[in-house]
mmCIF file with all atom_site columns, C-alpha atoms and ligand atoms in Angstrom:
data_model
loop_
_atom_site.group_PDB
_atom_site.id
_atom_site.type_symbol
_atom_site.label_atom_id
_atom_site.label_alt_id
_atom_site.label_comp_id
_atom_site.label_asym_id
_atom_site.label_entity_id
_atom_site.label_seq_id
_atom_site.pdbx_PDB_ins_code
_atom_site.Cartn_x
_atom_site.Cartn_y
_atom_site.Cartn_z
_atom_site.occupancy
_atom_site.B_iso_or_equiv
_atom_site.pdbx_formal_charge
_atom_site.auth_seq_id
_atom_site.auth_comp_id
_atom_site.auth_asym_id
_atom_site.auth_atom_id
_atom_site.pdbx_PDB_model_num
ATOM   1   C  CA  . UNK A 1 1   ? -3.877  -0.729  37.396  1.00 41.00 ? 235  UNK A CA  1
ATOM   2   C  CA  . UNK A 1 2   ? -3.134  -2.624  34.317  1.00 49.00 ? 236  UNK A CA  1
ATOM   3   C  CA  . UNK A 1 3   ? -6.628  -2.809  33.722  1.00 50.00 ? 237  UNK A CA  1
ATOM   4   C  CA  . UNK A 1 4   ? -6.852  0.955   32.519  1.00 49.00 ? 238  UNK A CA  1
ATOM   5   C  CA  . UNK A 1 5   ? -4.138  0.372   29.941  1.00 51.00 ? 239  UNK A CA  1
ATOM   6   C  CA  . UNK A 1 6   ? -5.470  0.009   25.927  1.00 59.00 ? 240  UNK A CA  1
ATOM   7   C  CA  . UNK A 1 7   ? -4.250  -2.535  23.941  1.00 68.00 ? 241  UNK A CA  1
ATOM   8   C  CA  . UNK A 1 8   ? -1.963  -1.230  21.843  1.00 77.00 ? 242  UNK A CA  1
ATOM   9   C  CA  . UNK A 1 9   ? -1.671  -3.583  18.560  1.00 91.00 ? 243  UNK A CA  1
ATOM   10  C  CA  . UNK A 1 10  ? 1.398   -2.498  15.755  1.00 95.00 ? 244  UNK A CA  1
ATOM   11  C  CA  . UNK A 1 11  ? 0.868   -3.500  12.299  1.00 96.00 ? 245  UNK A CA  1
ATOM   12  C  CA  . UNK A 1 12  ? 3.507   -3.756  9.897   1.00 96.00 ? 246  UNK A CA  1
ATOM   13  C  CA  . UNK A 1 13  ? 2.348   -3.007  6.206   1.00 97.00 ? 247  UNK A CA  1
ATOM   14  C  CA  . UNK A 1 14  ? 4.556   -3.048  3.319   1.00 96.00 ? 248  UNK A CA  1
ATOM   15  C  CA  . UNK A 1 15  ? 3.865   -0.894  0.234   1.00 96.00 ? 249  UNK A CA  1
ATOM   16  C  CA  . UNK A 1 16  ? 4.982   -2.562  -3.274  1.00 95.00 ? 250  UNK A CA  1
ATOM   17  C  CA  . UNK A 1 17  ? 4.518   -1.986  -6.952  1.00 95.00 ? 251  UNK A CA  1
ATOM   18  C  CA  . UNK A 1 18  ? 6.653   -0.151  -9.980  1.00 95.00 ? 252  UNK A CA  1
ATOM   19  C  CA  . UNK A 1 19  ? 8.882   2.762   -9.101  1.00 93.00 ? 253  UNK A CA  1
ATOM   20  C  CA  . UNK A 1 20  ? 7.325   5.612   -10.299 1.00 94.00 ? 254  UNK A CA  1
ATOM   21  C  CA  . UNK A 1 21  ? 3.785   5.061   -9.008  1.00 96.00 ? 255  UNK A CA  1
ATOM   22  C  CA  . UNK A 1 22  ? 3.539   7.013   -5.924  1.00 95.00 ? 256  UNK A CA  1
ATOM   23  C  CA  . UNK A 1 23  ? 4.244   4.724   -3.598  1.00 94.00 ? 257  UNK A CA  1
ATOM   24  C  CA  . UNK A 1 24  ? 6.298   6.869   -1.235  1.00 92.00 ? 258  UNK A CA  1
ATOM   25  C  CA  . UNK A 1 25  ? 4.036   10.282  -2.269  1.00 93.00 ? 259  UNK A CA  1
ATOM   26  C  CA  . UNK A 1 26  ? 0.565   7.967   -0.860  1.00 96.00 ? 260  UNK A CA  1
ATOM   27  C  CA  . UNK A 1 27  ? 2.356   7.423   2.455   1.00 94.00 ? 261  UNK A CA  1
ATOM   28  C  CA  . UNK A 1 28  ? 3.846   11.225  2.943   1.00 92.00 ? 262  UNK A CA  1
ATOM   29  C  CA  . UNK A 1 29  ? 0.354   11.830  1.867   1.00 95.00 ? 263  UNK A CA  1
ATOM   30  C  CA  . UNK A 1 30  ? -1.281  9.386   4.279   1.00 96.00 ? 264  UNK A CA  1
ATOM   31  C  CA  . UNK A 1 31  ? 1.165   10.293  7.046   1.00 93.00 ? 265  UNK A CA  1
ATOM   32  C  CA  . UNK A 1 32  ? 2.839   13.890  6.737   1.00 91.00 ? 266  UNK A CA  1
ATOM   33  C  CA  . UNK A 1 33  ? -0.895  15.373  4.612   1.00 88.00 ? 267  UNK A CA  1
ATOM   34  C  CA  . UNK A 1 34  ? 2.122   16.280  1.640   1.00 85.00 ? 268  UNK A CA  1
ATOM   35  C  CA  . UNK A 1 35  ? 3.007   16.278  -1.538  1.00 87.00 ? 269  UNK A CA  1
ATOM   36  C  CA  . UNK A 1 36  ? 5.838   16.905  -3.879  1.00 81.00 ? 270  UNK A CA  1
ATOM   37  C  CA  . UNK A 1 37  ? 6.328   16.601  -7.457  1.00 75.00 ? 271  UNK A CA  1
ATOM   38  C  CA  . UNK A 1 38  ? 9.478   16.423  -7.132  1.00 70.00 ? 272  UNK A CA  1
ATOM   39  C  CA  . UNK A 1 39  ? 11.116  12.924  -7.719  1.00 58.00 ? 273  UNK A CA  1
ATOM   40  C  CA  . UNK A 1 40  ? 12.503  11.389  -4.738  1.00 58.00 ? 274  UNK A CA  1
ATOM   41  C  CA  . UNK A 1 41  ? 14.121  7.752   -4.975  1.00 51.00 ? 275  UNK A CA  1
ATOM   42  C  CA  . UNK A 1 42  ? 14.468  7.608   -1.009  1.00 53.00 ? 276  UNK A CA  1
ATOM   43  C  CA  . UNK A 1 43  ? 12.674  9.126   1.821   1.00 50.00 ? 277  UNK A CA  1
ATOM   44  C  CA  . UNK A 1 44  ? 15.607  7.982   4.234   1.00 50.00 ? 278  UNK A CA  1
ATOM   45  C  CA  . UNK A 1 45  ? 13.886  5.844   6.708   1.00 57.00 ? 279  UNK A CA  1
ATOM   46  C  CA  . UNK A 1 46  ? 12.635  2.558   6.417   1.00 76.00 ? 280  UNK A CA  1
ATOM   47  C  CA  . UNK A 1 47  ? 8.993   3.163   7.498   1.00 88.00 ? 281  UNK A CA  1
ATOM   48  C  CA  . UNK A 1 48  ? 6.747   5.829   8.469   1.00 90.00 ? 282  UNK A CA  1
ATOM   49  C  CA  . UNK A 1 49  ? 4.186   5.190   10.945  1.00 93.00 ? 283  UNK A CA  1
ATOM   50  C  CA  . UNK A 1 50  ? 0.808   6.320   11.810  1.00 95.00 ? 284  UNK A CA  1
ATOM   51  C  CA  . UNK A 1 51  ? -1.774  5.655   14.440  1.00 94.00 ? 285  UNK A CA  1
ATOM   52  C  CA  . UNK A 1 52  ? -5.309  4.962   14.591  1.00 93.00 ? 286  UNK A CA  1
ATOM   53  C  CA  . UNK A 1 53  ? -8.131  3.733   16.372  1.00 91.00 ? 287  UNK A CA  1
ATOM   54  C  CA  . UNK A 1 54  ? -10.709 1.476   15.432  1.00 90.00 ? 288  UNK A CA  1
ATOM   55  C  CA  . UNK A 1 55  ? -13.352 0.892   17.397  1.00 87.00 ? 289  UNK A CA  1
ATOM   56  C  CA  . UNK A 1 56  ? -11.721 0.279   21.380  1.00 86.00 ? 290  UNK A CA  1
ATOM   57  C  CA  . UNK A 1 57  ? -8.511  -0.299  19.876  1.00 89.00 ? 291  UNK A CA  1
ATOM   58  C  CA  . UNK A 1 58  ? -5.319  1.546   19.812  1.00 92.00 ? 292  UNK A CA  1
ATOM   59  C  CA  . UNK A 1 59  ? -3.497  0.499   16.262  1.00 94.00 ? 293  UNK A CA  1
ATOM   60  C  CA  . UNK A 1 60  ? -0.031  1.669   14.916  1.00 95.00 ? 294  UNK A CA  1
ATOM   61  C  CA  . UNK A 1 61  ? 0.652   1.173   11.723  1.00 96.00 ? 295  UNK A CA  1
ATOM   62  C  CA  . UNK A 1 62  ? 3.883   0.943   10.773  1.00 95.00 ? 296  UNK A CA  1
ATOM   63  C  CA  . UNK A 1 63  ? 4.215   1.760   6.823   1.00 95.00 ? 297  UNK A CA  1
ATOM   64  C  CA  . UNK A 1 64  ? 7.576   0.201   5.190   1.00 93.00 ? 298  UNK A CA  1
ATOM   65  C  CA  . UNK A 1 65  ? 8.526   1.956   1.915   1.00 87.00 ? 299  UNK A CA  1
ATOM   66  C  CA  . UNK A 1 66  ? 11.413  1.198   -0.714  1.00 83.00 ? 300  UNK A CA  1
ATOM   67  C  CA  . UNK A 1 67  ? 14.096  3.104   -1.261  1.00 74.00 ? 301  UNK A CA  1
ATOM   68  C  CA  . UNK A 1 68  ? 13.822  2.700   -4.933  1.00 73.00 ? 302  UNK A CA  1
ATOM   69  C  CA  . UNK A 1 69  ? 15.450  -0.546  -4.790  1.00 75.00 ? 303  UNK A CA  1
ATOM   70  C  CA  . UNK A 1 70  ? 12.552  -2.017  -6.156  1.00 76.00 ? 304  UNK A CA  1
ATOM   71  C  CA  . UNK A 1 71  ? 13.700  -0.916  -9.827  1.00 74.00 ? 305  UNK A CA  1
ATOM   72  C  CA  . UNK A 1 72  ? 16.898  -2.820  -10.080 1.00 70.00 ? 306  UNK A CA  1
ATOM   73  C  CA  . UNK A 1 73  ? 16.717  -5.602  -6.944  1.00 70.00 ? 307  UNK A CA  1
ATOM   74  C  CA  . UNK A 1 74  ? 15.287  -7.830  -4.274  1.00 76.00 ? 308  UNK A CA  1
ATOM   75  C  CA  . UNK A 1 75  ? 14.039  -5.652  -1.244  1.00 78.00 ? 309  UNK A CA  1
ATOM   76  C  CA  . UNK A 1 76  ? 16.118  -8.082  1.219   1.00 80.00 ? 310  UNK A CA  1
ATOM   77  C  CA  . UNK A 1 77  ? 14.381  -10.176 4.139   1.00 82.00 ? 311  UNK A CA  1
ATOM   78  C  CA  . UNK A 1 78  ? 14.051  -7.599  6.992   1.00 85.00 ? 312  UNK A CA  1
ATOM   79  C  CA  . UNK A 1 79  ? 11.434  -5.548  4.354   1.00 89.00 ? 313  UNK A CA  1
ATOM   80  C  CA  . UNK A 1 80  ? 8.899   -8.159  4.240   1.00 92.00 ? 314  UNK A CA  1
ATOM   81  C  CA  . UNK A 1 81  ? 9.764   -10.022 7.082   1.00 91.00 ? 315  UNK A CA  1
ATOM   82  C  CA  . UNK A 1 82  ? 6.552   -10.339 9.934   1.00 94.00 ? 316  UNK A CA  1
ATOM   83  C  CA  . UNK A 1 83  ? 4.045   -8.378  7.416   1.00 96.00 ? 317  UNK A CA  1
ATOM   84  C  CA  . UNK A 1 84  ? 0.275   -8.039  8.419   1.00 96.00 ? 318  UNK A CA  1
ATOM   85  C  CA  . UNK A 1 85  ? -0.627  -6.638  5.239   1.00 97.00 ? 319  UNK A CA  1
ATOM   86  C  CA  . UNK A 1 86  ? 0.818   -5.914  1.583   1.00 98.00 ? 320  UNK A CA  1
ATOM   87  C  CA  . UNK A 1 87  ? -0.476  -2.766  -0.265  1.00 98.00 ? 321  UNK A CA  1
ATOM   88  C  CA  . UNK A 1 88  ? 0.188   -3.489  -3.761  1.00 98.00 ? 322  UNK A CA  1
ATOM   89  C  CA  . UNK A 1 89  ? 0.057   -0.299  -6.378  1.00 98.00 ? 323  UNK A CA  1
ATOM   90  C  CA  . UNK A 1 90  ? -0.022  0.995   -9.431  1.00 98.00 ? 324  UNK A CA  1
ATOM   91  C  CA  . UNK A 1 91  ? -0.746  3.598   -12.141 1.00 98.00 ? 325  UNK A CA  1
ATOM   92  C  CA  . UNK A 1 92  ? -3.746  3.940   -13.438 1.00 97.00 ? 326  UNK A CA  1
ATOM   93  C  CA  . UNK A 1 93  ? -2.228  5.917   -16.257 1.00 97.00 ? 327  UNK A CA  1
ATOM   94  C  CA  . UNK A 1 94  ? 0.272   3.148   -17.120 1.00 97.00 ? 328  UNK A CA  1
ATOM   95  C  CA  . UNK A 1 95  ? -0.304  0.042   -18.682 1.00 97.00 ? 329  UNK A CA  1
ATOM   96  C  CA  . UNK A 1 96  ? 2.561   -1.597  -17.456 1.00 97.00 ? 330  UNK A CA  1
ATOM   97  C  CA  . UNK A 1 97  ? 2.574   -1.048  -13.844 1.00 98.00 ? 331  UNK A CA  1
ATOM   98  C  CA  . UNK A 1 98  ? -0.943  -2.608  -13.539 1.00 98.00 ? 332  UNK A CA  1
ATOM   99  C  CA  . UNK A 1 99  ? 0.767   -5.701  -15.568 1.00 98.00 ? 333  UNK A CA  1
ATOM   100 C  CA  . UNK A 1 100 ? 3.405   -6.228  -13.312 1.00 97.00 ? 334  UNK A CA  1
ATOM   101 C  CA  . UNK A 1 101 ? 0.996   -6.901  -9.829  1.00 97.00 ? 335  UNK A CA  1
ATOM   102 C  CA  . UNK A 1 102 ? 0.984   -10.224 -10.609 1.00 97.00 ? 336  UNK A CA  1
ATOM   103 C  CA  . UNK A 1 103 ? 4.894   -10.667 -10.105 1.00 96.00 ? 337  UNK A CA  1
ATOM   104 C  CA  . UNK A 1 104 ? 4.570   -8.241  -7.095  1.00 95.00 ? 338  UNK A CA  1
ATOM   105 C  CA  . UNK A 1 105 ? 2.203   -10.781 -5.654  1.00 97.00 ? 339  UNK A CA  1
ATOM   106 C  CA  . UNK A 1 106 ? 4.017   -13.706 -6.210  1.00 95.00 ? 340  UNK A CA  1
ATOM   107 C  CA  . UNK A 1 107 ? 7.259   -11.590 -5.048  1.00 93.00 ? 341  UNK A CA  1
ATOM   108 C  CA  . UNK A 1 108 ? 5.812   -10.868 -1.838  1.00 95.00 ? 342  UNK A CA  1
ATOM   109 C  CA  . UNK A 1 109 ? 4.566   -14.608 -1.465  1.00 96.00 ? 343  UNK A CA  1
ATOM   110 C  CA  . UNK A 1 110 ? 7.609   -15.965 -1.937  1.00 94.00 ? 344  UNK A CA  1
ATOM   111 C  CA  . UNK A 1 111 ? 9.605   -13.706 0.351   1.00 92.00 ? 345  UNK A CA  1
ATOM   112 C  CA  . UNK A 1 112 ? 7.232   -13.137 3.107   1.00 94.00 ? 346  UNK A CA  1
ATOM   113 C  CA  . UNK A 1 113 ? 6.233   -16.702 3.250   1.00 94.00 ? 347  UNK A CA  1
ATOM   114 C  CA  . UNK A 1 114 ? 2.887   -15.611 4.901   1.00 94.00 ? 348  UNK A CA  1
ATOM   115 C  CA  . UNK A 1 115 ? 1.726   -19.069 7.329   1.00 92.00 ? 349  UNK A CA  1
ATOM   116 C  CA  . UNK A 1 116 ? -1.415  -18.636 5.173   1.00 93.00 ? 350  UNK A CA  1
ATOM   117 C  CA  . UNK A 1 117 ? -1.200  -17.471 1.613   1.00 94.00 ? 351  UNK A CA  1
ATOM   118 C  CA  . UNK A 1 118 ? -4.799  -18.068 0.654   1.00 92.00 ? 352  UNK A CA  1
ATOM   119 C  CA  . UNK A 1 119 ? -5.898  -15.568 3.346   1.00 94.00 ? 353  UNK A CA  1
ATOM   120 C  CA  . UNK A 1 120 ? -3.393  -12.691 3.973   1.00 97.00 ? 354  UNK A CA  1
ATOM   121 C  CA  . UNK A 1 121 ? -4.836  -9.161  3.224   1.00 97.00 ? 355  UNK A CA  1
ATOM   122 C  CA  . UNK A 1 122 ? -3.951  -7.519  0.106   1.00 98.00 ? 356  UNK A CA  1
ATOM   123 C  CA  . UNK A 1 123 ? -4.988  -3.834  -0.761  1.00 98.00 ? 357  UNK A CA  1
ATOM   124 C  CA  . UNK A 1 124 ? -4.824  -3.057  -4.428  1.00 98.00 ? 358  UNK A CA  1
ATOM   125 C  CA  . UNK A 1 125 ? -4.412  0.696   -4.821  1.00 98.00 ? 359  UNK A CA  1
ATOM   126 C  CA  . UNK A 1 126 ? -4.845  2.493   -8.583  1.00 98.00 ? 360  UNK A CA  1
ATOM   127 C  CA  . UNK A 1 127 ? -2.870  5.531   -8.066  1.00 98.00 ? 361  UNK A CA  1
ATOM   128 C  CA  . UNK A 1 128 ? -2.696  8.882   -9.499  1.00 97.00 ? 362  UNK A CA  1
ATOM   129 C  CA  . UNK A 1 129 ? -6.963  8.748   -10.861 1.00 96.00 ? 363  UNK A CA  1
ATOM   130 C  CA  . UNK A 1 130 ? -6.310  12.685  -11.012 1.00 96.00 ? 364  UNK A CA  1
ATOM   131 C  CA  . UNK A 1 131 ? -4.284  12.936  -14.000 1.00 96.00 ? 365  UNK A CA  1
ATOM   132 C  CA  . UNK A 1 132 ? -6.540  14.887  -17.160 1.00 89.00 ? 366  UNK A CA  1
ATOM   133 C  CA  . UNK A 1 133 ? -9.351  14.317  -15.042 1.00 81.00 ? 367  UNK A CA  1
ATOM   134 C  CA  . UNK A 1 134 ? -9.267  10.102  -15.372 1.00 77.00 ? 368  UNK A CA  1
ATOM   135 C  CA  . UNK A 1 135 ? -9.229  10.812  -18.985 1.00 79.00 ? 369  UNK A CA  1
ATOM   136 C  CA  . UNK A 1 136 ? -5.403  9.596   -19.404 1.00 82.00 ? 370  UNK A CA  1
ATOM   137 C  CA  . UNK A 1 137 ? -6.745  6.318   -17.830 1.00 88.00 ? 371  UNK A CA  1
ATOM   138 C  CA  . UNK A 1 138 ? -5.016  3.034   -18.998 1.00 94.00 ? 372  UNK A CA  1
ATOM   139 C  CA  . UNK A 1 139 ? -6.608  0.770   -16.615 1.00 95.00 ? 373  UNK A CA  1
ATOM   140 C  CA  . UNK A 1 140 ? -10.387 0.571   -16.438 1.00 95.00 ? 374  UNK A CA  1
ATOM   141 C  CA  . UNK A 1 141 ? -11.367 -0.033  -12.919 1.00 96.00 ? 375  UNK A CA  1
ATOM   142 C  CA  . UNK A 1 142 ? -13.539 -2.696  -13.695 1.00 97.00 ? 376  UNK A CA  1
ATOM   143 C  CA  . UNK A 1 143 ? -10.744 -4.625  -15.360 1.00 97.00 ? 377  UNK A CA  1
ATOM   144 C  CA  . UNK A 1 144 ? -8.519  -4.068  -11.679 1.00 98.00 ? 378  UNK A CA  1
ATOM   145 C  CA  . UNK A 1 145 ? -11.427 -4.724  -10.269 1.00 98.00 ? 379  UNK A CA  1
ATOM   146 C  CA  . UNK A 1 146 ? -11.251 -8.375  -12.238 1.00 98.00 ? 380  UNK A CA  1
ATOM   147 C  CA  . UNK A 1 147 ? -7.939  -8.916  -11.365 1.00 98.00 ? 381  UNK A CA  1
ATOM   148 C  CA  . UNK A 1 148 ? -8.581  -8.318  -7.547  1.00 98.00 ? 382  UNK A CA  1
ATOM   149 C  CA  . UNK A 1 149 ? -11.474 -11.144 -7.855  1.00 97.00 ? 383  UNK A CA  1
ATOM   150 C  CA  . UNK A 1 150 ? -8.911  -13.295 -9.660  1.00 97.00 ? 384  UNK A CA  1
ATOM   151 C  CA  . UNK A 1 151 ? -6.455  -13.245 -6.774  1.00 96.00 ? 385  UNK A CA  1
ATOM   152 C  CA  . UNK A 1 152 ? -9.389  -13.694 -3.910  1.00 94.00 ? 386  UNK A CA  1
ATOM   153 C  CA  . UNK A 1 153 ? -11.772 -10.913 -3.508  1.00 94.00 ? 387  UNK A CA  1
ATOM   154 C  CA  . UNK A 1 154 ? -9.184  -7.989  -2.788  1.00 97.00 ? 388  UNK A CA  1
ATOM   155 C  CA  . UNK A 1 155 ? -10.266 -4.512  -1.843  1.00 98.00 ? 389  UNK A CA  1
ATOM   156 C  CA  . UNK A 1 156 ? -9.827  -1.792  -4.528  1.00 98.00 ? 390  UNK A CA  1
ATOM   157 C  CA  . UNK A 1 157 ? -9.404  1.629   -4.141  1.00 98.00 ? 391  UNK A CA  1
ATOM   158 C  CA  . UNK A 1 158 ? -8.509  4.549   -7.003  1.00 97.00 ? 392  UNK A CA  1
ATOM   159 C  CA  . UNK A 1 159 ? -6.560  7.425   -5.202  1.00 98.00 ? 393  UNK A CA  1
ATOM   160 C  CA  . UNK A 1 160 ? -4.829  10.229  -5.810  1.00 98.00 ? 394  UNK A CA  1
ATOM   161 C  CA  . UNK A 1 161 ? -1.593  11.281  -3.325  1.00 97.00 ? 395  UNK A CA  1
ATOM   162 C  CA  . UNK A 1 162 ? -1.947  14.620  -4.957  1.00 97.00 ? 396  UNK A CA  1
ATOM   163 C  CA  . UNK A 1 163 ? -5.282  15.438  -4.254  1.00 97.00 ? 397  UNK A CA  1
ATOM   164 C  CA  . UNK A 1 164 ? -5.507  13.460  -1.629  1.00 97.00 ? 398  UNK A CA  1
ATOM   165 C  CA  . UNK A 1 165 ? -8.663  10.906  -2.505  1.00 98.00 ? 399  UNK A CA  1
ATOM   166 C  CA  . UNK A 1 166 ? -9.459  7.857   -0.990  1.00 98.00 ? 400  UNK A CA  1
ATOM   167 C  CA  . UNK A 1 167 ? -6.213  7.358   1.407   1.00 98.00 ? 401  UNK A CA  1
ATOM   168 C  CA  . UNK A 1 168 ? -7.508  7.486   4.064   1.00 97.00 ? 402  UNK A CA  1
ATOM   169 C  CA  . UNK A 1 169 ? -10.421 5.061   3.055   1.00 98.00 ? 403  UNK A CA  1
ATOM   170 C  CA  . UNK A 1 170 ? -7.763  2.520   1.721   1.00 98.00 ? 404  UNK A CA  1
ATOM   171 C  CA  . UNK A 1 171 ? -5.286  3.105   4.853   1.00 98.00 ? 405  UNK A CA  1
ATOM   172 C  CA  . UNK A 1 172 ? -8.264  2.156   7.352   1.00 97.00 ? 406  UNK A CA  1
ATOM   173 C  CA  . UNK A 1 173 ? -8.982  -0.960  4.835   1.00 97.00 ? 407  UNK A CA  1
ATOM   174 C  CA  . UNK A 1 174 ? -5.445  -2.158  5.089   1.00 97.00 ? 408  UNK A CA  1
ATOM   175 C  CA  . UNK A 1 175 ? -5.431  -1.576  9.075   1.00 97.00 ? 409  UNK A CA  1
ATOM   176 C  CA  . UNK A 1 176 ? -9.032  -3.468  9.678   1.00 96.00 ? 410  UNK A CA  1
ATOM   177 C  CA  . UNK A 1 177 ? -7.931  -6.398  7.229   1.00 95.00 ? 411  UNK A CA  1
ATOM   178 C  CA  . UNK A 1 178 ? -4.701  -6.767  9.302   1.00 94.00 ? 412  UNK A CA  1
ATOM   179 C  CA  . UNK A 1 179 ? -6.328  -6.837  12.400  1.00 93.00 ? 413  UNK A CA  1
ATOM   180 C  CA  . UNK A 1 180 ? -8.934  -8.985  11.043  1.00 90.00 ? 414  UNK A CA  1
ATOM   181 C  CA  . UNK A 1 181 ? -6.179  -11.797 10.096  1.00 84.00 ? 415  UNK A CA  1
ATOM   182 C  CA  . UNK A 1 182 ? -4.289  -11.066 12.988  1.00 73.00 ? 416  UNK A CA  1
HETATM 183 P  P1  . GDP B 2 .   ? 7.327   5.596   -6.057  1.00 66.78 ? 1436 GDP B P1  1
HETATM 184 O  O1  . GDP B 2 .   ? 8.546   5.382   -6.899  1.00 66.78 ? 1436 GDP B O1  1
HETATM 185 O  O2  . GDP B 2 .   ? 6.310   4.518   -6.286  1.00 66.78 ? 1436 GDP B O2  1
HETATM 186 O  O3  . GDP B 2 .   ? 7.632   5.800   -4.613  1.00 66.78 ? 1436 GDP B O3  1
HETATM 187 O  O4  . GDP B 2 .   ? 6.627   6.943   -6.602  1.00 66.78 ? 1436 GDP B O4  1
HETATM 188 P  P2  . GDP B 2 .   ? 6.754   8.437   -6.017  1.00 66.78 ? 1436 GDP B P2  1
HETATM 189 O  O5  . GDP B 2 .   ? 5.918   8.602   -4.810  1.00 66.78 ? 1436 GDP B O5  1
HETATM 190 O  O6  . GDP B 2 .   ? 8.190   8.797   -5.901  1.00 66.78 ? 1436 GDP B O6  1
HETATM 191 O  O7  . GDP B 2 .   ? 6.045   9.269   -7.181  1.00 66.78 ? 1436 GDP B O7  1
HETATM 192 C  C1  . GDP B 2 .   ? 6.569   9.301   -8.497  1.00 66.78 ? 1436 GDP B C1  1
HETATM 193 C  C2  . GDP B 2 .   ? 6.112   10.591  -9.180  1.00 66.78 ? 1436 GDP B C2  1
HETATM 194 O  O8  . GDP B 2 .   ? 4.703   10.581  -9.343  1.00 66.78 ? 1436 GDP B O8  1
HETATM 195 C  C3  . GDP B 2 .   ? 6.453   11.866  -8.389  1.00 66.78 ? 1436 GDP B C3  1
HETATM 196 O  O9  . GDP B 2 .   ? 6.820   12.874  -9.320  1.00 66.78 ? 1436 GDP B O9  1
HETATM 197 C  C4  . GDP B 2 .   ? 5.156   12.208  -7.706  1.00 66.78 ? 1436 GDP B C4  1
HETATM 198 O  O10 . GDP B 2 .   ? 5.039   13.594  -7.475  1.00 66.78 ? 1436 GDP B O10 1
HETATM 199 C  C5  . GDP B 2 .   ? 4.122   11.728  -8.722  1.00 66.78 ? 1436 GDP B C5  1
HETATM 200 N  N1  . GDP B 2 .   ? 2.842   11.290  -8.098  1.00 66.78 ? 1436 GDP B N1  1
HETATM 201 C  C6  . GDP B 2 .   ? 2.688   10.418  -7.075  1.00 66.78 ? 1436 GDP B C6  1
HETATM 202 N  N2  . GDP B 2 .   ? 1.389   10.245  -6.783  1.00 66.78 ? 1436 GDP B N2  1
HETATM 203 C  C7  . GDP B 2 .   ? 0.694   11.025  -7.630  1.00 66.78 ? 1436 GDP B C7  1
HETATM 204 C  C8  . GDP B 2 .   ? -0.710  11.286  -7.825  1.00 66.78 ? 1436 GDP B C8  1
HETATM 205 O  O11 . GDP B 2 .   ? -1.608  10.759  -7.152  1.00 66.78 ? 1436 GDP B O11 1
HETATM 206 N  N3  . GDP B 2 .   ? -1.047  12.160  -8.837  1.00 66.78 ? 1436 GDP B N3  1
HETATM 207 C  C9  . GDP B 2 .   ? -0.096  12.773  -9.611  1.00 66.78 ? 1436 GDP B C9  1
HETATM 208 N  N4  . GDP B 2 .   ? -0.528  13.613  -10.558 1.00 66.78 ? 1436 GDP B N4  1
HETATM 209 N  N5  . GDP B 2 .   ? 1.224   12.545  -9.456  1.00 66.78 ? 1436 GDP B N5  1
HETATM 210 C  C10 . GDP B 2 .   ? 1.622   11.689  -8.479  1.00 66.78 ? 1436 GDP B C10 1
HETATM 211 MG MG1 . MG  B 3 .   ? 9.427   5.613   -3.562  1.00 66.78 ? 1437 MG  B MG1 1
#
């Protein structure tokens, strides 16, 4: 009967911040458990998807990456259109990839046109906490952790897609906050 089928809910979660961060490398890492060091500017599909469960539920999450457009232009309508939640990232290592989450935000804003701004979920991911052991560290994560407050009480979580830290942690975040706002 229909009765015995779960609820199965998709969620469509875009990934955005400088290229060069690990964008792509968190969600091979999140979805395939790999990694490369090799520098890849496309992965060839538009998302990557992964399924959960959280509590009774059945959740996909469908994970939309860049090609490496986001370097040198817009990402187009279809990327952030219907969103449930935006992962924003950067380097903890670089300075200037922290400094530009602020446009990201505003970016994704503006395109996704979200029916309620002041509440959709936003993960805040500083990547790559492996490097020299954290010593390399440009970003202290108290000061991301300021930033997050700034823009409403984000979650924050320091990862590594090479050593695989805290991915799963954040990817669960992401999927309970989109259900959540859902
Ligand atoms: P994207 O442009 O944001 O998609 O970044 P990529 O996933 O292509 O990663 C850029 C480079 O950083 C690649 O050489 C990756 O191997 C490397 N990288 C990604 N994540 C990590 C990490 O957590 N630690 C280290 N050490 N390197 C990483
Ligand atoms: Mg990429």
């Amino acid at each position: 009967s229909p009765g015995t089928f779960r609820r199965r809910t998709l969620l469509k979660v875009i990934v955005l911040g400088d290229s060069g961060v690990g964008k792509t490398s968190l969600m091979n890492q999140y979805v395939y458990k790999k990694f490369s060091h090799q520098y890849k500017a496309t992965i060839g599909a538009d998302f990557v998807t992964r399924e959960l469960q959280i509590d009774d539920k059945l959740v996909t999450l469908q994970i939309w990456d860049t090609a490496g457009q986001e370097r040198f232009q817009s990402l187009g309508a279809a990327f952030y259109r219907g969103a449930d939640c935006c992962v924003l990232v950067y380097d903890v290592n670089v300075l200037k990839s922290f400094e530009s989450l602020s446009n990201w935000h505003l970016e994704f804003l503006k395109q996704a046109n979200p029916a309620n701004p002041e509440t959709f979920p936003f993960i805040l991911l500083g990547n790559k906490v492996d490097v020299d052991g954290g010593h390399s560290c440009a970003v202290t994560e108290k000061r991301a952790r300021e930033w997050c407050d700034l823009k409403g009480s984000l979650p924050y979580f320091e990862t590594s897609a090479k050593e695989d830290i805290n991915i799963d942690e954040a990817f669960l975040c992401v999927a309970q906050a989109a259900l959540e706002s859902g």
